[in-house]
């Protein structure tokens, strides 16, 4: 083969690559359409998997996995499965999700002495939102034999007497055998990483050298900002309202249009409406592809920004709904961001002038607590910047909060999920619901920031935990910790699941509730406490390993200031006589919520993926480890993982504790002043329809108190029945919106 032939065949190979990319995208869209069609067919009361399977070209198992309601009777009564052993990642590939293999070693009999644990433990039981991200690849842990677990004694039998009575029909439904997909998910669940034994594992408990969160020694600089509605062309800059003629609303037209009417320039352009990155969405199989094409389209006079300053941010950020475009003048030193105001709050139907006023109110509210407060591009950036300005400059942590080792950060990333999202379908709930009532926890994460783990983490092995007294074990589970546990659902359990378990496929976590199910997982102390002392009956928990911190308050000052700003803005929204200013104050309050919510998420420090572009003429410059995610005649768009950066503000242990606390409070939360408990476990079995981060959906109203404080349950929607039980998230959200509108039109008395 000569050089000419070699070059020609390379060109042919590139053409094949491009065609494969397009074909895969088309196939993915067709498969998605097929799944939606199967789900729709499953809604027919006489639908049978045996008829749908050949029509879809799938097996019965595939049909049941897509639409569990179609599971044949013989699959809904599986034989008991053996408990799953300790789950570890294989050293060959951290990406593999191999099934646990081998029989489970015999375990020591669990003790029956009850720890002194009550549901009215001091402090909150335990919070993202936004959207919970899919888990990234965990660090591989060396294969090891399962350590002998330390059994956690069951709580006092007195707790069992507090179980709620449930209507007979609901009891029967809740006690039915699991659906096929739950049994299959249990058997095929992905494995979670474990801490290696011996010195290799001990090294994980050292902090990253020379990396700590410290108080900043510089003043953050504000950036000149404008607000643009690309649907109408209305542009708001300070007290000016201008209008642009946007024919295509591509990035180049927006940049040049703004600088034409504001020659002195701006540094940040918030898009308030119009979503210009979606205008060509019908040409692409996925929104992200359309967004990437919009960001990387030619921008005459501009190029992709390479970053600058202490908060150096380079390149575009491709997100399906809230992307970030970063541009720099080809001639000169002007840097501009194009962002979505939807990062901060829902902007639908709001004029750009009102959104500008909301940002002004937000800035003023924050300035009362941080004299040097600056609104950065996103809530997460703003949240972390404000937090660093609360780090003490004197005392124990004057030198900052050390960052965990990369291995422990990777472990938290792989084993600590965010908000609980779960839809419970028939037969676990009635096919016809008597009602659908939504209870949403107000500003939930703010309830759980009063403590977090600090100091050098300690490893608590199964043997160490077993050697402790009952008092020491109880104290450890109340402290800030993360525990590797083997869990068994009680044989007579009739309510929702309590602890998260790793789920197969795209779903990050599920919550096993089938009596007798055994699984291995990682969980925070608040959730383990709930499993042991819930109002129904205690679960069996066996400690395999654990990470324990000293209790501290690294987020308390930050959170209190944000809660005060939120309270102030919420009051303005309720009392202001000007409708536009009421809306602005309400949006500003939502922005404070986003600052705390996404600020907490930013502590988790997910492994980063860098997105870049390369001209087609320079294809050999695409990084070797990059994945090509888009291309056109001029440009190749690629992404590649970069792992964990040396981020001085990475504290996944704090985010994990707050998320665990929030999930626990979604199940059980004590209102001491009202002498009442709230949460899903305090509703009768069979009445819980769904969980969505901070919200629970029930079939009947509850007498839960609401005082407008963080963590309180707000009755946000009420749809009277009969209501067909939702079987998809889309159906649930549709019913949710109808229920909210219905409640606003005809309020329902709490507890009625």
XYZ file of C-alpha atoms in Angstrom:
752
model
C 0.000 0.000 0.000
C 1.415 3.376 -0.980
C 0.847 6.710 0.738
C -1.823 7.796 -1.742
C -3.885 4.630 -1.195
C -3.405 4.942 2.552
C -4.727 8.525 2.512
C -7.679 7.577 0.317
C -8.677 4.701 2.594
C -8.418 6.962 5.639
C -10.933 9.277 3.969
C -13.229 6.305 3.306
C -12.889 5.243 6.942
C -13.897 8.711 8.120
C -16.944 8.606 5.859
C -17.922 5.229 7.345
C -17.459 6.645 10.833
C -19.753 9.559 10.034
C -22.382 7.267 8.556
C -22.224 4.954 11.604
C -22.696 7.935 13.903
C -25.797 9.042 12.018
C -27.189 5.500 11.843
C -26.713 4.967 15.580
C -28.537 8.196 16.340
C -31.404 7.167 14.084
C -31.531 3.712 15.678
C -31.570 5.194 19.191
C -34.497 7.405 18.268
C -36.411 4.480 16.760
C -35.820 2.356 19.855
C -37.011 5.200 22.050
C -40.153 5.543 19.929
C -40.723 1.786 20.190
C -40.450 1.890 24.009
C -42.971 4.735 24.165
C -45.363 2.781 21.929
C -45.025 -0.321 24.122
C -45.727 1.742 27.230
C -48.817 3.209 25.587
C -50.076 -0.255 24.578
C -49.546 -1.468 28.142
C -52.208 0.987 29.258
C -54.886 -1.111 27.533
C -56.517 -3.284 30.187
C -56.422 -6.415 27.994
C -52.885 -5.900 26.725
C -50.671 -9.001 26.812
C -46.907 -9.185 26.591
C -47.229 -12.339 24.448
C -48.912 -10.363 21.661
C -46.791 -7.216 21.945
C -43.430 -9.049 21.949
C -43.559 -10.394 18.366
C -45.000 -7.136 17.101
C -42.071 -5.271 18.650
C -39.474 -7.862 17.691
C -38.469 -8.297 21.338
C -38.512 -11.082 23.898
C -41.070 -11.335 26.697
C -38.373 -10.293 29.159
C -37.599 -7.149 27.142
C -41.297 -6.215 27.021
C -41.698 -6.714 30.782
C -38.591 -4.634 31.456
C -40.104 -1.739 29.479
C -43.670 -2.157 30.821
C -43.563 -4.092 34.125
C -47.368 -4.040 34.349
C -47.388 -6.658 31.564
C -45.456 -9.212 33.630
C -47.090 -12.678 33.299
C -48.431 -14.196 36.509
C -45.759 -16.868 36.613
C -43.074 -14.198 36.695
C -44.636 -12.246 39.521
C -44.000 -14.983 42.080
C -40.272 -15.697 41.848
C -38.605 -18.169 44.100
C -36.612 -16.646 46.944
C -33.122 -15.724 45.882
C -29.980 -16.121 47.891
C -28.680 -12.952 49.574
C -26.139 -11.032 47.581
C -22.603 -10.952 48.877
C -20.295 -7.997 49.295
C -20.137 -6.027 46.058
C -16.730 -4.935 44.778
C -15.461 -3.570 41.474
C -13.073 -5.694 39.483
C -9.546 -4.344 39.055
C -9.646 -4.894 35.269
C -12.322 -2.313 34.487
C -14.084 0.143 36.726
C -16.765 0.505 34.059
C -17.894 -3.097 34.265
C -21.061 -3.873 36.177
C -20.548 -7.591 36.611
C -22.997 -9.550 38.681
C -21.917 -10.749 42.126
C -20.627 -14.285 41.829
C -20.185 -17.116 44.240
C -22.257 -18.089 47.226
C -22.545 -15.796 50.194
C -20.383 -16.734 53.174
C -22.175 -17.737 56.297
C -22.867 -14.750 58.508
C -22.820 -14.409 62.236
C -26.270 -14.341 63.781
C -27.512 -10.791 64.346
C -27.768 -9.612 67.908
C -31.234 -8.955 69.290
C -30.405 -6.313 71.862
C -32.021 -2.991 70.928
C -29.882 0.138 70.560
C -31.168 3.232 72.317
C -32.398 4.907 69.138
C -35.592 6.912 68.861
C -37.273 8.779 66.044
C -36.877 12.037 67.938
C -33.113 12.087 67.678
C -31.476 15.504 67.996
C -31.327 17.471 64.792
C -32.868 16.730 61.446
C -33.123 13.229 60.101
C -31.580 14.460 56.969
C -31.215 16.794 50.803
C -30.890 18.819 44.829
C -32.243 18.671 43.026
C -31.716 19.441 40.146
C -31.743 16.963 38.270
C -30.061 13.840 39.886
C -27.181 12.923 37.562
C -26.455 9.414 36.388
C -23.623 7.821 38.384
C -20.153 8.076 36.888
C -17.573 5.353 36.772
C -16.466 4.453 40.300
C -12.841 3.830 41.119
C -12.011 0.160 40.927
C -11.350 -1.571 44.212
C -9.237 -4.712 44.367
C -11.255 -7.897 44.474
C -11.487 -9.109 48.026
C -13.306 -11.614 50.105
C -16.332 -10.321 51.941
C -15.487 -9.107 55.448
C -17.434 -10.563 58.304
C -20.262 -8.096 58.858
C -21.017 -6.473 62.162
C -24.740 -6.955 62.826
C -26.637 -3.889 63.939
C -29.142 -4.905 66.599
C -32.791 -4.316 65.783
C -34.536 -1.448 67.564
C -36.803 -2.007 70.524
C -39.956 -3.907 69.719
C -41.919 -0.967 71.086
C -41.489 0.759 67.732
C -43.482 -1.998 66.029
C -46.582 -1.074 67.989
C -46.571 2.357 66.352
C -47.243 0.965 62.866
C -50.181 2.600 61.152
C -53.355 0.640 60.452
C -54.044 0.485 56.721
C -57.256 -0.201 54.797
C -57.624 -3.930 54.177
C -57.580 -3.563 50.397
C -54.315 -1.622 50.467
C -52.749 -4.159 52.832
C -53.552 -6.968 50.420
C -52.106 -5.068 47.466
C -48.949 -4.052 49.298
C -48.391 -7.654 50.373
C -48.570 -9.059 46.836
C -45.457 -10.659 45.389
C -42.955 -8.368 43.604
C -43.222 -7.594 39.943
C -40.885 -9.355 37.571
C -38.711 -6.318 36.917
C -37.999 -5.864 40.626
C -36.795 -9.440 40.979
C -34.705 -9.127 37.826
C -33.254 -5.815 38.945
C -32.269 -7.385 42.250
C -30.467 -10.215 40.518
C -28.803 -7.993 37.899
C -27.938 -4.980 40.021
C -24.593 -3.377 39.339
C -21.900 -3.743 41.930
C -20.572 -0.880 44.015
C -16.928 -0.285 44.894
C -15.537 -1.262 48.275
C -12.527 -0.060 50.258
C -9.514 -2.353 49.795
C -8.233 -4.294 52.770
C -4.940 -3.517 54.453
C -2.504 -0.687 53.691
C -3.997 -0.029 50.241
C -7.303 0.875 51.847
C -5.677 2.768 54.709
C -4.041 5.121 52.217
C -7.500 6.193 51.050
C -7.978 7.929 54.398
C -5.181 10.446 53.882
C -6.171 13.885 52.652
C -4.962 15.121 49.267
C -1.646 16.848 49.867
C -1.602 20.653 49.760
C -5.283 20.960 48.842
C -7.720 22.718 51.165
C -10.729 25.010 51.044
C -9.556 28.393 52.276
C -10.969 31.882 52.605
C -10.296 33.784 49.354
C -7.749 36.569 49.383
C -9.232 38.424 46.403
C -12.389 40.352 45.609
C -14.656 38.775 43.028
C -15.248 41.060 40.057
C -18.777 41.720 38.808
C -19.508 41.332 35.105
C -21.643 43.619 32.997
C -24.833 41.698 32.201
C -27.769 42.026 29.803
C -31.037 40.102 29.512
C -32.293 39.101 26.067
C -35.572 37.590 24.893
C -34.593 36.052 21.553
C -38.246 35.446 20.631
C -39.122 39.174 20.699
C -35.652 40.716 20.444
C -36.158 42.721 23.669
C -32.807 43.512 25.298
C -32.537 44.940 28.827
C -29.318 46.558 30.019
C -29.499 48.276 33.405
C -32.323 50.815 33.015
C -32.331 50.623 29.188
C -34.754 48.568 27.114
C -33.602 48.041 23.529
C -34.670 45.821 20.653
C -32.627 43.616 18.326
C -33.649 42.313 14.922
C -32.841 38.598 15.266
C -33.563 36.660 12.102
C -31.753 33.403 12.933
C -30.814 34.012 16.596
C -27.560 32.143 16.148
C -24.686 32.930 18.485
C -22.890 35.179 15.994
C -26.012 37.240 15.314
C -26.692 37.644 19.051
C -23.113 38.682 19.848
C -22.823 41.151 16.994
C -26.340 42.493 17.592
C -25.675 43.180 21.272
C -22.336 44.860 20.596
C -23.911 46.935 17.859
C -26.350 48.619 20.275
C -23.964 48.500 23.265
C -20.577 49.359 21.776
C -18.904 49.458 25.189
C -19.718 45.783 25.415
C -20.975 43.346 28.033
C -19.545 40.176 29.517
C -22.643 38.074 30.107
C -25.817 37.647 28.067
C -28.697 35.863 29.784
C -31.293 34.424 27.412
C -34.657 34.828 29.154
C -36.891 33.297 26.457
C -36.733 31.886 22.959
C -34.185 29.077 23.595
C -32.327 29.817 20.342
C -30.245 26.628 20.710
C -33.436 24.612 20.084
C -34.500 26.296 16.833
C -33.052 23.530 14.671
C -33.946 20.726 17.075
C -36.114 18.946 14.529
C -32.993 18.266 12.457
C -31.332 16.236 15.222
C -32.311 13.056 17.085
C -31.395 14.535 20.485
C -31.589 18.019 21.975
C -27.962 17.861 23.028
C -26.907 17.422 19.403
C -28.924 20.483 18.395
C -27.388 22.510 21.225
C -23.872 21.428 20.287
C -24.444 22.430 16.682
C -25.746 25.847 17.767
C -22.792 26.494 20.067
C -20.250 25.467 17.455
C -21.769 27.210 14.446
C -19.568 29.863 12.792
C -19.492 33.171 14.672
C -17.905 35.826 12.435
C -15.528 37.989 14.447
C -15.556 35.599 17.417
C -13.943 32.343 18.466
C -14.389 29.905 21.365
C -13.050 31.429 24.578
C -9.899 29.942 26.075
C -10.555 31.328 29.570
C -9.044 33.914 31.849
C -8.668 35.019 35.474
C -9.017 33.124 38.737
C -12.393 31.676 37.759
C -10.978 30.442 34.460
C -13.719 28.795 32.419
C -12.801 27.703 28.910
C -14.882 26.286 26.088
C -18.603 25.763 25.682
C -20.768 23.746 28.049
C -23.211 21.541 26.144
C -26.410 21.036 28.131
C -29.755 20.149 26.524
C -31.649 23.022 28.179
C -29.212 25.360 29.918
C -26.047 25.479 27.800
C -23.206 27.961 28.161
C -21.463 29.491 25.174
C -18.128 31.197 25.855
C -16.725 33.462 23.160
C -13.761 35.776 22.670
C -13.183 38.509 20.098
C -10.831 37.445 17.354
C -9.375 40.940 17.520
C -9.185 42.272 21.083
C -9.654 40.998 24.594
C -13.426 40.919 24.965
C -14.845 37.782 26.608
C -18.585 37.062 26.571
C -20.803 34.303 27.939
C -24.212 33.404 26.540
C -26.214 31.621 29.242
C -29.753 30.625 30.068
C -31.505 32.488 32.888
C -33.317 29.189 33.403
C -30.311 28.037 35.413
C -31.592 30.228 38.229
C -35.375 29.886 38.063
C -38.274 29.208 35.716
C -38.490 32.228 33.409
C -41.542 31.169 31.396
C -43.908 34.072 30.685
C -41.735 36.641 32.495
C -40.601 39.866 30.828
C -36.834 40.551 30.642
C -37.275 43.713 32.746
C -38.809 41.677 35.582
C -36.015 39.114 35.363
C -33.481 41.967 35.527
C -35.276 43.238 38.665
C -35.148 39.743 40.177
C -31.361 39.651 39.815
C -31.096 43.114 41.362
C -33.221 42.040 44.357
C -31.149 38.879 44.703
C -27.903 40.827 44.717
C -29.215 43.273 47.330
C -30.450 40.457 49.576
C -27.066 38.717 49.447
C -25.168 41.975 50.038
C -26.824 42.306 53.449
C -24.889 39.221 54.538
C -21.835 39.320 52.242
C -20.633 42.885 51.618
C -18.477 41.603 48.734
C -21.165 39.341 47.207
C -21.083 39.058 43.414
C -23.522 37.153 41.227
C -21.529 34.775 39.108
C -22.702 32.991 35.986
C -24.549 30.115 37.662
C -26.116 29.367 41.061
C -23.505 26.687 41.783
C -20.589 29.055 41.097
C -22.227 31.750 43.212
C -22.986 29.307 46.018
C -19.459 28.026 46.333
C -17.948 31.497 46.072
C -20.195 32.751 48.884
C -19.395 29.702 50.977
C -15.637 30.263 50.701
C -16.230 33.720 52.182
C -17.647 32.098 55.324
C -14.589 29.897 55.921
C -13.109 30.972 59.264
C -9.825 32.829 59.281
C -9.235 32.006 62.956
C -9.585 28.901 65.063
C -9.294 25.207 64.289
C -9.928 25.503 60.550
C -8.145 28.771 59.878
C -5.927 26.862 57.444
C -9.004 25.618 55.622
C -10.891 22.352 55.233
C -8.673 19.620 53.741
C -9.894 17.747 50.665
C -10.330 13.967 50.795
C -8.126 11.644 48.802
C -9.126 11.102 45.200
C -10.007 7.489 46.051
C -12.524 8.476 48.740
C -13.955 11.204 46.532
C -14.442 8.593 43.823
C -16.108 6.257 46.305
C -18.576 8.938 47.402
C -19.249 9.809 43.790
C -20.106 6.190 42.967
C -22.085 5.347 46.112
C -23.914 8.511 47.273
C -26.984 9.313 45.194
C -29.010 12.528 45.279
C -32.773 12.909 45.503
C -35.120 9.944 45.504
C -37.098 9.519 42.280
C -39.465 6.571 42.232
C -42.830 5.758 40.676
C -44.848 3.004 42.345
C -47.234 1.322 39.940
C -50.062 -1.229 40.208
C -50.438 -3.714 41.823
C -48.502 -2.017 44.633
C -51.027 0.827 44.427
C -54.646 0.645 43.184
C -55.145 0.869 39.430
C -57.745 3.575 40.166
C -56.491 6.033 42.798
C -59.055 7.654 45.117
C -57.007 10.873 44.812
C -53.526 12.144 44.039
C -52.155 14.535 46.661
C -48.735 16.193 46.329
C -46.692 17.195 49.375
C -43.492 19.092 48.604
C -40.846 19.925 51.223
C -40.138 23.663 51.184
C -36.458 24.622 50.662
C -35.658 21.118 51.862
C -31.849 21.022 51.698
C -31.601 24.095 53.919
C -33.053 21.965 56.714
C -30.083 19.612 56.693
C -26.972 21.799 56.568
C -26.633 22.306 60.327
C -23.836 19.726 60.565
C -21.393 17.939 58.314
C -18.307 15.764 58.661
C -14.935 17.414 59.252
C -11.440 16.300 60.133
C -9.582 13.202 59.037
C -12.027 10.386 58.260
C -11.727 7.125 60.169
C -12.301 3.668 58.773
C -14.709 1.539 60.795
C -14.397 -2.101 59.790
C -17.010 -4.721 60.565
C -14.830 -6.076 63.362
C -14.284 -2.628 64.869
C -17.998 -1.824 64.806
C -18.851 -5.188 66.397
C -16.384 -4.536 69.215
C -18.120 -1.320 70.225
C -20.732 -1.038 72.910
C -24.361 -0.429 72.003
C -23.948 3.217 72.991
C -20.881 3.642 70.780
C -22.632 2.015 67.822
C -25.650 4.277 68.213
C -23.442 7.382 68.471
C -21.551 6.367 65.325
C -24.735 5.938 63.296
C -25.970 9.340 64.453
C -22.683 10.969 63.417
C -21.637 11.990 59.906
C -20.670 8.751 58.238
C -21.045 6.638 55.124
C -21.648 2.910 55.625
C -21.222 -0.204 53.526
C -24.082 -2.429 54.662
C -25.976 -5.616 53.938
C -29.692 -4.973 54.272
C -32.629 -7.351 54.688
C -36.224 -6.195 54.280
C -38.428 -7.648 57.066
C -40.490 -10.700 56.082
C -43.743 -8.901 56.907
C -42.895 -5.508 55.425
C -45.858 -3.806 53.685
C -44.611 -0.284 52.959
C -42.185 1.494 50.605
C -38.471 0.808 50.498
C -36.166 2.722 52.818
C -32.569 2.271 51.663
C -31.235 2.828 48.135
C -29.781 -0.137 46.273
C -27.761 -0.036 43.046
C -30.055 -0.564 40.077
C -29.130 -1.966 36.686
C -29.147 -0.081 33.421
C -29.742 3.649 33.258
C -31.482 3.879 36.625
C -29.002 4.876 39.304
C -30.851 3.613 42.383
C -33.992 1.781 43.360
C -35.550 1.117 46.758
C -36.292 -2.577 47.392
C -39.435 -3.155 49.436
C -40.191 -6.836 48.791
C -40.297 -8.789 52.071
C -37.200 -10.912 52.605
C -35.081 -9.142 49.957
C -31.385 -8.893 50.834
C -29.017 -6.469 49.118
C -25.658 -4.803 49.648
C -25.282 -1.048 49.355
C -23.776 2.125 50.801
C -25.934 4.493 52.852
C -25.671 7.486 55.164
C -26.359 7.389 58.887
C -29.724 9.237 58.649
C -31.192 6.591 56.333
C -29.800 3.699 58.371
C -31.311 5.253 61.489
C -34.672 5.483 59.701
C -34.449 1.816 58.691
C -33.775 0.820 62.293
C -36.329 3.035 64.031
C -39.100 3.621 61.491
C -42.727 3.624 62.719
C -43.503 0.263 61.093
C -40.859 -2.307 62.057
C -37.045 -2.428 62.130
C -34.978 -3.621 59.198
C -31.952 -5.892 59.559
C -28.729 -3.952 58.940
C -25.269 -5.536 58.928
C -22.243 -3.256 58.881
C -19.550 -4.373 56.409
C -17.372 -1.247 56.448
C -17.695 2.454 57.134
C -16.246 5.950 56.885
C -16.751 8.096 59.987
C -16.080 11.826 60.447
C -16.110 14.202 63.384
C -19.255 16.318 63.532
C -18.715 19.929 62.490
C -20.571 22.956 61.134
C -18.696 23.972 57.973
C -21.918 24.935 56.142
C -23.982 26.345 58.983
C -23.049 30.038 58.661
C -23.419 29.937 54.863
C -26.778 28.214 55.074
C -28.164 30.537 57.757
C -27.347 33.589 55.670
C -28.999 32.095 52.605
C -32.077 31.129 54.622
C -32.360 34.692 55.933
C -32.080 36.061 52.385
C -34.717 33.569 51.237
C -37.076 34.511 54.091
C -36.690 38.205 53.320
C -37.398 37.775 49.618
C -40.313 35.424 50.300
C -41.860 38.070 52.556
C -41.394 40.707 49.835
C -43.120 38.431 47.342
C -46.100 38.121 49.675
C -46.422 41.773 50.701
C -45.354 43.934 47.739
C -48.285 45.728 46.129
C -46.714 45.869 42.673
C -47.403 42.633 40.742
C -44.169 42.920 38.758
C -42.115 43.406 41.925
C -43.924 40.524 43.622
C -42.901 38.320 40.714
C -39.336 39.620 40.832
C -39.088 38.913 44.566
C -40.531 35.424 44.118
C -38.001 34.660 41.395
C -35.184 36.051 43.528
C -36.242 33.758 46.388
C -36.152 30.833 43.966
C -32.654 31.919 42.943
C -31.506 31.772 46.586
C -32.880 28.252 46.755
C -30.914 27.389 43.606
C -27.720 28.860 45.091
C -27.954 26.562 48.101
C -29.211 23.553 46.166
C -26.643 23.678 43.370
C -23.948 24.904 45.734
C -24.352 21.653 47.664
C -24.268 19.718 44.412
C -21.039 21.471 43.453
C -19.357 20.121 46.604
C -19.853 16.624 45.180
C -17.321 17.441 42.433
C -18.289 15.018 39.699
C -15.507 13.849 37.394
C -15.329 16.357 34.574
C -15.899 15.871 30.879
C -14.338 18.408 28.543
C -16.082 19.278 25.281
C -14.047 20.639 22.393
C -14.114 21.279 18.663
C -11.564 20.642 15.934
C -11.699 21.688 12.250
C -12.292 18.785 9.872
C -9.059 19.750 8.160
C -7.158 19.083 11.409
C -8.807 15.810 12.374
C -5.557 14.279 13.586
C -5.567 16.856 16.391
C -8.631 15.279 18.038
C -7.392 13.815 21.362
C -6.825 10.063 21.252
C -9.126 9.410 24.233
C -11.943 11.619 22.927
C -15.404 10.497 21.866
C -16.766 12.222 18.782
C -20.266 13.471 19.618
C -21.060 15.564 16.551
C -19.754 16.822 13.274
C -20.613 18.829 10.204
C -18.786 19.776 7.043
C -16.489 22.170 8.908
C -16.116 21.033 12.513
C -15.772 17.906 14.665
C -17.216 18.138 18.188
C -15.756 15.773 20.760
C -15.699 15.144 24.480
C -13.330 13.347 26.786
C -13.267 12.605 30.528
C -10.660 14.393 32.586
C -11.381 12.763 35.946
C -11.142 14.696 39.188
C -9.394 18.034 39.123
C -7.468 19.508 42.025
C -10.531 21.380 43.193
C -9.898 22.985 46.604
C -13.648 23.082 47.298
C -14.418 19.416 46.599
C -16.270 17.964 49.596
C -18.508 15.102 48.428
C -18.820 13.933 52.026
C -20.905 17.032 52.814
C -23.204 16.637 49.832
C -23.660 12.925 50.598
C -24.705 13.599 54.203
C -27.226 16.265 53.183
C -28.714 14.080 50.443
C -29.006 11.136 52.817
C -30.647 13.351 55.427
C -33.161 14.680 52.890
C -34.081 11.201 51.651
C -34.588 10.091 55.242
C -36.798 13.102 56.017
C -38.904 12.275 52.966
C -39.788 9.085 54.833
C -39.981 10.310 58.423
C -39.578 13.734 59.993
C -40.555 14.795 63.493
C -42.300 18.164 64.099
C -41.670 18.567 67.808
C -43.593 21.808 68.274
C -46.670 20.199 66.747
C -46.037 16.785 68.356
C -46.552 15.005 65.041
C -44.454 13.112 62.521
C -44.641 13.541 58.763
C -43.303 11.648 55.784
C -44.176 8.705 53.574
C -43.805 6.106 56.326
C -46.459 7.943 58.335
C -49.010 7.442 55.560
C -50.826 4.087 55.393
C -49.198 1.327 53.299
C -50.382 1.298 49.728
C -51.060 5.049 49.629
C -47.645 6.217 48.371
C -47.654 6.670 44.589
C -44.338 8.423 43.874
C -41.290 10.284 45.147
C -39.663 13.147 43.254
C -36.623 14.563 45.084
C -38.375 16.607 47.808
C -41.955 15.622 47.046
C -44.145 12.640 47.886
C -47.414 11.793 46.097
C -50.172 10.057 48.059
C -53.694 8.790 47.512
C -55.087 10.659 50.537
C -54.364 13.951 52.347
C -52.415 14.001 55.607
C -52.589 16.252 58.707
C -48.961 17.340 58.367
C -48.236 20.841 59.718
C -46.954 23.622 57.467
C -45.422 26.835 58.837
C -43.485 27.939 55.759
C -40.146 26.856 57.252
C -37.414 24.910 55.443
C -38.286 21.231 55.424
C -42.040 21.656 56.031
C -44.421 19.652 53.864
C -46.527 21.944 51.656
C -49.733 20.556 50.164
C -48.986 21.668 46.619
C -51.536 19.732 44.581
C -54.776 17.782 45.063
C -56.556 15.888 42.315
C -59.726 14.127 43.417
C -60.440 10.664 42.062
C -60.962 8.327 40.650
C -57.578 8.854 38.967
C -55.919 6.238 36.768
C -52.613 5.382 38.427
C -49.689 6.804 36.422
C -47.307 4.244 34.924
C -44.761 6.652 33.440
C -43.041 9.784 34.651
C -44.756 11.778 31.902
C -48.176 10.657 33.141
C -47.243 11.545 36.719
C -46.105 15.038 35.740
C -49.296 15.606 33.767
C -51.409 14.634 36.787
C -49.188 16.752 39.014
C -49.818 19.867 36.938
C -53.570 19.238 36.881
C -53.551 18.687 40.634
C -51.708 21.944 41.267
C -54.125 23.890 39.089
C -57.092 22.236 40.789
C -55.797 23.047 44.273
C -55.219 26.692 43.352
C -58.761 26.961 42.035
C -60.457 25.104 44.903
C -58.149 24.813 47.946
C -58.485 21.640 49.975
C -58.386 21.894 53.766
C -55.354 20.102 55.169
C -56.232 16.810 56.754
C -59.683 16.713 55.193
